[in-house]
């Protein structure tokens, strides 16, 4: 069994009654795998089946779509600061993934298999509700960020990130934010300089 330090963040995120349920916590710890990642590591590659979900204890990750021509497009960000659950839509569809998940920092995650999560969810309705809400939050943030990006200018979106997602501005390299916005790195840097100087 892993030491409690690996689970402190997740237990703090869970509903209090679940976090106090010794049988549930013991089982949760027994099914979780602690995974260390290095900067540049991939949790998921195009064409693989997404069989796992992750809770980020430490680190920063991006979701990528890679076109047939090999062009990368950033589709989302997850970190230990905000949106600590990490997975891909293939987790639900069970189809080979069209997306990749890449670590932008070295970090640590708790890995849970789909089978274990489904089993826990059947026996602990409160966990089922918690986990469903966590997954819906991931989907919701992807849609809302996309909608905001589409409905404002590049300058307005940079200001939006600055006001609402400072951790992205501070931790994500400029080139990935530029990719997410669909603009060149040079143009992104020029706009950022214009806005903040």
Tab-separated table of C-alpha atoms in Angstrom:
chain	number	residue	atom	x	y	z
A	1	UNK	CA	0.000	0.000	0.000
A	2	UNK	CA	1.260	3.455	-0.905
A	3	UNK	CA	2.051	6.031	1.743
A	4	UNK	CA	-0.646	8.555	2.610
A	5	UNK	CA	1.341	11.439	1.121
A	6	UNK	CA	0.461	10.240	-2.394
A	7	UNK	CA	-3.252	10.450	-1.594
A	8	UNK	CA	-3.521	13.659	0.435
A	9	UNK	CA	-4.604	15.826	-2.529
A	10	UNK	CA	-7.183	13.349	-3.803
A	11	UNK	CA	-8.657	12.760	-0.350
A	12	UNK	CA	-8.982	16.535	0.116
A	13	UNK	CA	-10.867	16.698	-3.202
A	14	UNK	CA	-13.309	13.895	-2.340
A	15	UNK	CA	-16.612	14.454	-0.487
A	16	UNK	CA	-15.798	14.471	3.221
A	17	UNK	CA	-17.899	11.420	4.091
A	18	UNK	CA	-16.047	9.354	1.455
A	19	UNK	CA	-12.649	10.570	2.623
A	20	UNK	CA	-13.581	9.428	6.172
A	21	UNK	CA	-14.827	5.998	5.027
A	22	UNK	CA	-11.895	3.750	5.945
A	23	UNK	CA	-13.037	0.811	3.812
A	24	UNK	CA	-13.422	3.039	0.751
A	25	UNK	CA	-10.087	4.811	1.281
A	26	UNK	CA	-8.272	1.518	1.795
A	27	UNK	CA	-9.732	0.155	-1.429
A	28	UNK	CA	-8.972	3.367	-3.325
A	29	UNK	CA	-5.340	3.160	-2.229
A	30	UNK	CA	-5.109	-0.504	-3.192
A	31	UNK	CA	-6.297	0.051	-6.784
A	32	UNK	CA	-4.341	3.240	-7.512
A	33	UNK	CA	-0.978	3.120	-9.192
A	34	UNK	CA	1.436	5.972	-8.431
A	35	UNK	CA	3.032	7.061	-11.703
A	36	UNK	CA	6.038	9.370	-12.048
A	37	UNK	CA	6.453	11.199	-15.359
A	38	UNK	CA	9.278	13.168	-16.884
A	39	UNK	CA	8.870	16.332	-18.914
A	40	UNK	CA	8.018	15.270	-22.472
A	41	UNK	CA	6.539	11.872	-21.518
A	42	UNK	CA	3.252	10.801	-23.123
A	43	UNK	CA	0.434	9.199	-21.137
A	44	UNK	CA	-1.518	8.484	-24.307
A	45	UNK	CA	-0.601	8.385	-28.011
A	46	UNK	CA	-2.782	8.548	-31.116
A	47	UNK	CA	-4.346	5.163	-31.879
A	48	UNK	CA	-4.055	3.795	-28.329
A	49	UNK	CA	-7.070	2.817	-26.244
A	50	UNK	CA	-7.590	5.099	-23.256
A	51	UNK	CA	-8.173	2.619	-20.424
A	52	UNK	CA	-7.153	4.852	-17.537
A	53	UNK	CA	-7.987	8.066	-15.764
A	54	UNK	CA	-5.476	10.058	-13.752
A	55	UNK	CA	-5.446	12.396	-10.792
A	56	UNK	CA	-2.579	14.897	-10.985
A	57	UNK	CA	-0.648	15.196	-7.741
A	58	UNK	CA	2.070	17.290	-9.338
A	59	UNK	CA	2.614	18.450	-12.880
A	60	UNK	CA	1.258	20.080	-16.023
A	61	UNK	CA	-0.194	18.313	-19.061
A	62	UNK	CA	-1.573	19.189	-22.484
A	63	UNK	CA	-4.016	17.376	-24.725
A	64	UNK	CA	-2.893	17.303	-28.343
A	65	UNK	CA	-4.526	16.456	-31.644
A	66	UNK	CA	-2.058	15.389	-34.331
A	67	UNK	CA	-3.263	15.739	-37.928
A	68	UNK	CA	-2.532	13.192	-40.667
A	69	UNK	CA	0.177	15.592	-41.875
A	70	UNK	CA	1.781	15.511	-38.420
A	71	UNK	CA	0.722	19.011	-37.349
A	72	UNK	CA	0.084	19.342	-33.601
A	73	UNK	CA	-2.889	21.228	-32.217
A	74	UNK	CA	-3.241	21.813	-28.461
A	75	UNK	CA	-6.820	21.136	-27.313
A	76	UNK	CA	-6.568	21.602	-23.542
A	77	UNK	CA	-4.505	22.020	-20.387
A	78	UNK	CA	-4.612	20.224	-17.022
A	79	UNK	CA	-2.507	20.774	-13.923
A	80	UNK	CA	-2.132	20.102	-10.231
A	81	UNK	CA	-3.504	23.629	-9.700
A	82	UNK	CA	-6.765	23.321	-11.629
A	83	UNK	CA	-8.599	20.437	-13.342
A	84	UNK	CA	-6.531	17.719	-11.645
A	85	UNK	CA	-8.406	14.876	-13.370
A	86	UNK	CA	-6.975	13.839	-16.672
A	87	UNK	CA	-8.241	11.499	-19.370
A	88	UNK	CA	-9.349	11.513	-23.001
A	89	UNK	CA	-12.726	11.197	-24.699
A	90	UNK	CA	-11.697	7.692	-25.764
A	91	UNK	CA	-12.080	6.694	-22.105
A	92	UNK	CA	-15.846	6.947	-22.669
A	93	UNK	CA	-16.082	5.835	-26.308
A	94	UNK	CA	-13.542	2.998	-26.020
A	95	UNK	CA	-12.405	3.827	-29.539
A	96	UNK	CA	-8.711	4.282	-30.416
A	97	UNK	CA	-7.666	7.755	-29.311
A	98	UNK	CA	-7.465	10.638	-31.755
A	99	UNK	CA	-5.669	12.653	-29.068
A	100	UNK	CA	-2.440	12.528	-27.107
A	101	UNK	CA	-1.626	13.543	-23.536
A	102	UNK	CA	1.846	14.980	-22.965
A	103	UNK	CA	3.636	16.079	-19.780
A	104	UNK	CA	5.031	19.627	-19.923
A	105	UNK	CA	6.623	19.227	-16.479
A	106	UNK	CA	7.943	16.316	-14.473
A	107	UNK	CA	5.272	15.168	-12.093
A	108	UNK	CA	3.325	12.490	-10.287
A	109	UNK	CA	-0.120	11.066	-10.936
A	110	UNK	CA	-2.461	8.505	-9.462
A	111	UNK	CA	-3.561	6.121	-12.212
A	112	UNK	CA	-6.917	4.344	-12.037
A	113	UNK	CA	-8.091	1.745	-14.516
A	114	UNK	CA	-11.540	2.107	-16.056
A	115	UNK	CA	-12.481	-1.337	-14.643
A	116	UNK	CA	-11.576	-0.347	-11.076
A	117	UNK	CA	-13.418	2.977	-11.329
A	118	UNK	CA	-16.561	1.286	-12.637
A	119	UNK	CA	-16.394	-1.305	-9.866
A	120	UNK	CA	-15.952	1.352	-7.154
A	121	UNK	CA	-18.754	3.423	-8.674
A	122	UNK	CA	-21.182	0.493	-8.485
A	123	UNK	CA	-20.505	-0.054	-4.803
A	124	UNK	CA	-20.100	3.561	-3.673
A	125	UNK	CA	-22.817	5.795	-5.206
A	126	UNK	CA	-21.228	8.932	-3.736
A	127	UNK	CA	-17.974	8.112	-5.522
A	128	UNK	CA	-19.927	7.496	-8.756
A	129	UNK	CA	-21.454	10.952	-8.441
A	130	UNK	CA	-18.103	12.560	-7.578
A	131	UNK	CA	-16.303	10.909	-10.484
A	132	UNK	CA	-19.063	11.700	-12.979
A	133	UNK	CA	-18.906	15.367	-11.922
A	134	UNK	CA	-15.105	15.355	-12.328
A	135	UNK	CA	-15.395	13.986	-15.874
A	136	UNK	CA	-18.207	16.400	-16.772
A	137	UNK	CA	-16.034	19.275	-15.527
A	138	UNK	CA	-13.289	18.205	-17.965
A	139	UNK	CA	-15.745	18.163	-20.883
A	140	UNK	CA	-17.369	21.420	-19.799
A	141	UNK	CA	-14.062	23.287	-19.546
A	142	UNK	CA	-13.007	22.080	-23.004
A	143	UNK	CA	-16.236	23.377	-24.540
A	144	UNK	CA	-16.282	26.668	-22.646
A	145	UNK	CA	-12.630	27.496	-23.401
A	146	UNK	CA	-13.207	26.657	-27.073
A	147	UNK	CA	-16.341	28.829	-27.192
A	148	UNK	CA	-14.584	31.775	-25.544
A	149	UNK	CA	-11.605	31.453	-27.888
A	150	UNK	CA	-13.917	31.418	-30.926
A	151	UNK	CA	-15.957	34.405	-29.757
A	152	UNK	CA	-13.172	36.878	-29.021
A	153	UNK	CA	-10.103	38.343	-30.666
A	154	UNK	CA	-6.651	36.943	-29.939
A	155	UNK	CA	-5.918	39.954	-27.709
A	156	UNK	CA	-9.160	39.485	-25.765
A	157	UNK	CA	-8.420	35.787	-25.290
A	158	UNK	CA	-4.924	36.486	-23.950
A	159	UNK	CA	-6.484	38.930	-21.472
A	160	UNK	CA	-9.083	36.291	-20.558
A	161	UNK	CA	-6.324	33.758	-19.825
A	162	UNK	CA	-4.474	36.373	-17.787
A	163	UNK	CA	-7.581	37.142	-15.700
A	164	UNK	CA	-8.955	33.606	-15.275
A	165	UNK	CA	-6.138	31.133	-15.952
A	166	UNK	CA	-2.948	32.787	-14.785
A	167	UNK	CA	-1.414	29.351	-14.156
A	168	UNK	CA	-1.591	28.686	-17.914
A	169	UNK	CA	0.172	31.981	-18.677
A	170	UNK	CA	2.824	31.305	-16.023
A	171	UNK	CA	3.508	27.619	-16.590
A	172	UNK	CA	2.688	26.711	-20.197
A	173	UNK	CA	5.396	27.589	-22.760
A	174	UNK	CA	4.260	30.311	-25.185
A	175	UNK	CA	4.408	28.006	-28.215
A	176	UNK	CA	1.701	25.721	-26.767
A	177	UNK	CA	-0.618	28.612	-25.912
A	178	UNK	CA	-0.084	29.913	-29.457
A	179	UNK	CA	-0.925	26.443	-30.841
A	180	UNK	CA	-4.064	26.347	-28.709
A	181	UNK	CA	-5.092	29.735	-30.086
A	182	UNK	CA	-4.263	28.770	-33.656
A	183	UNK	CA	-1.727	31.564	-34.166
A	184	UNK	CA	2.038	31.650	-34.673
A	185	UNK	CA	4.347	31.764	-31.687
A	186	UNK	CA	5.832	35.043	-32.971
A	187	UNK	CA	2.373	36.657	-33.232
A	188	UNK	CA	1.396	35.423	-29.772
A	189	UNK	CA	4.576	36.899	-28.240
A	190	UNK	CA	4.005	40.190	-30.078
A	191	UNK	CA	0.394	40.412	-28.828
A	192	UNK	CA	1.410	39.527	-25.269
A	193	UNK	CA	4.068	42.234	-25.313
A	194	UNK	CA	1.590	44.772	-26.691
A	195	UNK	CA	-1.006	43.940	-23.998
A	196	UNK	CA	1.255	43.768	-20.969
A	197	UNK	CA	3.876	46.444	-21.700
